[in-house]
Amino acid sequence: MKIPFRKYHGCGNDFIIVQEEEIYPELLQDLIIQSCDRHTGIGADGFIVVRKEPLEMLYYNQDGSRAPMCGNGIRCFSQFCIDEGIIHKKEFVVKTLAGDKIIRVLDDQTFQVNMSKPEFDDVSLTGTSKRIWDEMYTIEDRHYRLHTLFQSTIHTVVFVDELNVEWMRKDGKIICEDPMFSLQTNVNFVQCIDPTHIQMQTYERGCGMTLACGTGACASVVCAYQLGKCKDTVEVLLPKGHLKIHIDTHGDVYMTGNAQCIAKGEYVYETN
């Protein structure tokens, strides 16, 4: 079976994107796992299905599990829709499991996405039994303070003095899979550079360490702003790019960044 696809990345966070009519729903999970494999498939952090009527982004982690939303993914989704002639407007709405998202195509061809307001207190959204804010957490000799919120999906933000991929991968997995998170959590390690710049990397549930996470960037800036560590407009520095995050006077969070197509072709899918 040959399935037309495009592959995109946003700040290094990469996705396989297909149109809904090109796939069989009963084979979807197996297709995702096979195609996202970096050794025997195309390789990607996530898999996106485009539903046209109405326009909707169906987002899946590389292990086949569904996620409410993806910040880098929605920009790649938007660029795909433009490249495929599905969208011709400078402003449009995309449905997601985290609600409708308004997308604006700016003059420099970047995308601005209204990521909505964060939710701190609704534990049903984060899959926890209590509000986790400034919660102490220790792994071996490393001490963290966890700040958990729902920013289009569940996120836990951890402020650190420096980013170290080796222990972030290990500790990120431990925090992500801790039983206090019944739905697991995305773990963002954040280093504040100055009031308008942060660096971060994310251990994503269903994926592991990624080069970037759009919703995680939003959650991280929200937490830093709440704690007085940054201003309301921040540039998030990532290994393969940067994102601009802005919190307006109403508390809505806006993410601005680009998306790039890096491959187009047919994936040869073999059913087991």
Coordinates of C-alpha atoms in Angstrom, one line a residue:
M1 CA 0.0 0.0 0.0
K2 CA 1.4 3.4 -1.0
I3 CA 0.4 6.4 1.1
P4 CA 1.1 10.0 -0.1
F5 CA 2.8 12.0 2.7
R6 CA 4.7 15.1 3.5
K7 CA 7.2 15.5 6.3
Y8 CA 7.6 18.9 8.1
H9 CA 9.5 20.2 11.0
G10 CA 9.1 23.1 13.3
C11 CA 12.3 24.0 15.2
G12 CA 13.4 20.4 14.8
N13 CA 10.2 18.8 16.0
D14 CA 9.2 16.6 13.0
F15 CA 6.0 15.2 11.8
I16 CA 4.6 13.0 9.1
I17 CA 1.4 14.5 7.7
V18 CA -1.3 12.7 5.6
Q19 CA -4.8 13.4 4.5
E20 CA -7.6 11.4 6.1
E21 CA -8.9 10.0 2.9
E22 CA -5.5 8.3 2.2
I23 CA -5.6 6.0 5.2
Y24 CA -7.7 3.1 6.6
P25 CA -8.8 4.0 10.2
E26 CA -8.4 0.4 11.4
L27 CA -4.7 0.4 10.3
L28 CA -3.9 3.8 11.6
Q29 CA -2.1 2.9 14.9
D30 CA 0.1 0.3 13.2
L31 CA 0.8 2.8 10.3
I32 CA 1.9 5.5 12.8
I33 CA 4.3 3.2 14.7
Q34 CA 5.8 1.8 11.5
S35 CA 6.2 5.1 9.7
C36 CA 7.5 7.1 12.7
D37 CA 10.3 4.5 13.3
R38 CA 13.6 6.3 12.7
H39 CA 15.4 3.1 11.5
T40 CA 12.8 1.3 9.4
G41 CA 10.3 4.0 8.6
I42 CA 10.3 7.7 7.6
G43 CA 11.1 8.8 11.2
A44 CA 9.2 11.4 13.1
D45 CA 8.2 12.7 16.6
G46 CA 4.5 12.7 15.7
F47 CA 1.9 11.8 13.0
I48 CA -0.8 14.2 11.9
V49 CA -4.0 13.4 10.0
V50 CA -5.7 16.2 8.1
R51 CA -9.5 16.2 8.2
K52 CA -11.0 18.7 5.8
E53 CA -14.7 19.2 6.6
P54 CA -14.5 20.9 8.9
L55 CA -10.7 21.5 9.0
E56 CA -9.3 19.5 11.9
M57 CA -5.9 18.3 13.1
L58 CA -5.8 14.8 14.4
Y59 CA -2.5 14.5 16.3
Y60 CA -0.8 11.3 17.4
N61 CA 2.5 10.6 19.2
Q62 CA 5.0 8.3 17.6
D63 CA 3.7 5.4 19.7
G64 CA 0.3 5.7 18.2
S65 CA -1.4 7.4 21.2
R66 CA -3.6 10.4 20.7
A67 CA -2.7 13.8 22.1
P68 CA -5.0 16.8 22.4
M69 CA -2.8 19.3 20.5
C70 CA 0.8 20.0 19.4
G71 CA 2.1 23.6 19.0
N72 CA 4.8 22.9 16.5
G73 CA 2.5 20.3 14.8
I74 CA -0.3 22.9 14.2
R75 CA 2.1 25.2 12.4
C76 CA 3.3 22.3 10.2
F77 CA -0.4 21.3 9.7
S78 CA -1.1 24.8 8.6
Q79 CA 1.8 24.9 6.1
F80 CA 0.7 21.5 4.8
C81 CA -2.8 22.8 4.1
I82 CA -1.4 25.8 2.2
D83 CA 1.1 23.7 0.2
E84 CA -1.7 21.2 -0.7
G85 CA -4.2 24.0 -1.7
I86 CA -6.6 23.2 1.1
I87 CA -6.3 26.7 2.6
H88 CA -6.1 30.0 0.7
K89 CA -6.8 32.4 3.6
K90 CA -4.4 34.4 5.8
E91 CA -6.6 33.6 8.9
F92 CA -8.4 30.3 9.6
V93 CA -9.6 28.1 12.4
V94 CA -8.4 24.6 13.1
K95 CA -10.3 22.2 15.3
T96 CA -8.3 20.1 17.8
L97 CA -9.1 18.1 20.9
A98 CA -7.9 21.1 22.9
G99 CA -10.5 23.4 21.2
D100 CA -10.6 25.6 18.1
K101 CA -7.3 27.3 17.3
I102 CA -7.1 30.6 15.3
I103 CA -4.2 30.6 12.9
R104 CA -2.8 33.8 11.3
V105 CA -0.2 33.8 8.4
L106 CA 2.0 36.8 9.0
D107 CA 3.8 38.8 6.3
D108 CA 7.1 36.9 6.9
Q109 CA 5.2 33.6 6.3
T110 CA 5.5 32.6 9.9
F111 CA 2.4 31.4 11.8
Q112 CA 0.8 33.0 14.8
V113 CA -1.4 30.7 16.8
N114 CA -3.8 31.6 19.6
M115 CA -3.0 28.9 22.1
S116 CA -5.8 30.0 24.5
K117 CA -5.5 30.5 28.3
P118 CA -3.7 28.1 30.6
E119 CA -5.5 26.2 33.2
F120 CA -3.8 25.7 36.6
D121 CA -6.5 24.4 38.9
D122 CA -8.6 21.9 36.9
V123 CA -6.9 18.6 38.0
S124 CA -9.2 16.6 35.7
L125 CA -7.4 18.1 32.7
T126 CA -3.9 17.2 34.1
G127 CA -4.9 13.8 35.3
T128 CA -3.7 14.4 38.8
S129 CA -5.5 14.1 42.2
K130 CA -4.4 17.6 43.3
R131 CA -3.0 20.8 42.0
I132 CA 0.7 20.5 41.5
W133 CA 2.4 23.8 41.7
D134 CA 5.8 24.3 43.3
E135 CA 5.8 20.7 44.3
M136 CA 9.2 19.4 45.6
Y137 CA 10.5 16.3 43.7
T138 CA 13.8 14.5 44.3
I139 CA 15.7 12.1 42.0
E140 CA 19.0 10.9 43.6
D141 CA 20.8 14.1 44.5
R142 CA 18.8 16.3 42.2
H143 CA 16.0 18.4 43.6
Y144 CA 13.3 19.9 41.5
R145 CA 10.2 22.0 41.9
L146 CA 7.3 20.9 39.6
H147 CA 4.8 23.3 38.1
T148 CA 2.0 21.5 36.3
L149 CA -0.7 23.1 34.2
F150 CA -2.9 22.4 31.1
Q151 CA -1.7 24.5 28.1
S152 CA -3.5 22.7 25.2
T153 CA -2.2 19.5 26.8
I154 CA -0.7 18.6 30.2
H155 CA 2.8 20.0 31.0
T156 CA 5.1 20.0 33.9
V157 CA 7.7 22.8 34.0
V158 CA 11.0 22.4 35.8
F159 CA 13.5 25.3 36.1
V160 CA 17.1 24.3 36.1
D161 CA 20.5 26.1 36.2
E162 CA 21.7 24.4 33.0
L163 CA 20.4 22.0 30.4
N164 CA 22.0 18.5 30.4
V165 CA 20.4 16.1 27.9
E166 CA 21.7 12.9 29.7
W167 CA 20.0 13.6 33.0
M168 CA 17.0 15.3 31.4
R169 CA 16.3 12.2 29.4
K170 CA 16.6 10.0 32.5
D171 CA 14.8 12.3 34.9
G172 CA 12.2 13.4 32.4
K173 CA 11.1 9.8 31.9
I174 CA 10.8 9.3 35.7
I175 CA 8.7 12.4 36.2
C176 CA 6.6 11.8 33.1
E177 CA 5.7 8.3 34.3
D178 CA 5.3 9.0 38.0
P179 CA 1.9 7.5 39.2
M180 CA 0.7 10.9 40.4
F181 CA 0.2 11.7 36.7
S182 CA -2.4 9.2 35.6
L183 CA -2.3 10.5 32.0
Q184 CA 1.5 10.9 32.2
T185 CA 2.9 14.4 31.6
N186 CA 5.2 16.3 29.2
V187 CA 8.3 17.5 31.2
N188 CA 9.9 20.8 30.2
F189 CA 13.3 21.6 31.5
V190 CA 13.8 25.4 31.4
Q191 CA 16.8 27.6 31.8
C192 CA 16.0 31.4 32.1
I193 CA 18.7 33.4 30.3
D194 CA 17.2 36.9 30.9
P195 CA 13.7 38.4 31.2
T196 CA 13.0 38.0 27.5
H197 CA 14.9 34.8 26.6
I198 CA 14.7 31.2 27.9
Q199 CA 16.2 27.9 26.7
M200 CA 14.3 24.6 27.1
Q201 CA 14.0 21.0 26.1
T202 CA 11.1 18.6 26.5
Y203 CA 10.6 15.0 27.4
E204 CA 7.3 14.3 25.7
R205 CA 5.0 11.5 26.8
G206 CA 4.6 8.9 24.1
C207 CA 7.9 10.1 22.4
G208 CA 10.8 10.8 24.7
M209 CA 13.3 13.7 24.3
T210 CA 12.4 16.1 21.4
L211 CA 14.3 19.1 20.0
A212 CA 11.2 21.3 20.5
C213 CA 7.7 21.4 21.9
G214 CA 5.4 24.3 21.0
T215 CA 2.8 23.8 23.7
G216 CA 5.7 23.2 26.1
A217 CA 7.3 26.5 25.1
C218 CA 3.9 28.2 25.9
A219 CA 3.6 26.4 29.2
S220 CA 7.2 27.3 30.2
V221 CA 6.8 31.0 29.5
V222 CA 3.5 31.0 31.3
C223 CA 5.1 29.5 34.4
A224 CA 8.2 31.8 34.2
Y225 CA 5.9 34.8 33.9
Q226 CA 3.7 33.7 36.8
L227 CA 6.9 33.3 39.0
G228 CA 8.3 36.7 37.9
K229 CA 11.2 35.1 36.0
C230 CA 10.4 36.8 32.6
K231 CA 8.3 39.4 30.9
D232 CA 5.1 38.8 28.9
T233 CA 6.9 38.4 25.6
V234 CA 9.7 35.9 25.4
E235 CA 11.9 34.3 22.7
V236 CA 12.3 30.6 23.4
L237 CA 15.7 29.4 22.2
L238 CA 15.7 25.8 20.9
P239 CA 18.5 23.6 19.4
K240 CA 17.0 24.0 15.8
G241 CA 15.2 27.4 16.0
H242 CA 13.2 29.7 18.1
L243 CA 9.6 30.6 19.0
K244 CA 8.1 33.9 20.1
I245 CA 5.6 33.5 23.0
H246 CA 3.4 36.4 24.0
I247 CA 0.9 36.6 26.9
D248 CA -1.7 39.3 26.3
T249 CA -3.6 41.4 28.9
H250 CA -6.5 38.9 29.0
G251 CA -4.2 35.9 29.7
D252 CA -4.3 34.4 26.2
V253 CA -1.1 32.9 25.0
Y254 CA 0.2 33.4 21.4
M255 CA 2.9 31.4 19.7
T256 CA 4.7 32.6 16.6
G257 CA 7.1 30.4 14.5
N258 CA 7.7 28.9 11.2
A259 CA 7.3 25.4 9.6
Q260 CA 9.2 23.8 6.8
C261 CA 8.5 21.0 4.4
I262 CA 11.5 18.6 4.2
A263 CA 10.2 15.6 2.3
K264 CA 7.3 14.6 0.0
G265 CA 6.6 11.2 -1.4
E266 CA 4.8 7.9 -1.0
Y267 CA 5.3 5.7 2.0
V268 CA 5.2 1.9 1.2
Y269 CA 3.1 0.5 4.1
E270 CA 3.0 -3.2 4.6
T271 CA 0.4 -4.6 6.9
N272 CA 1.5 -7.2 9.5

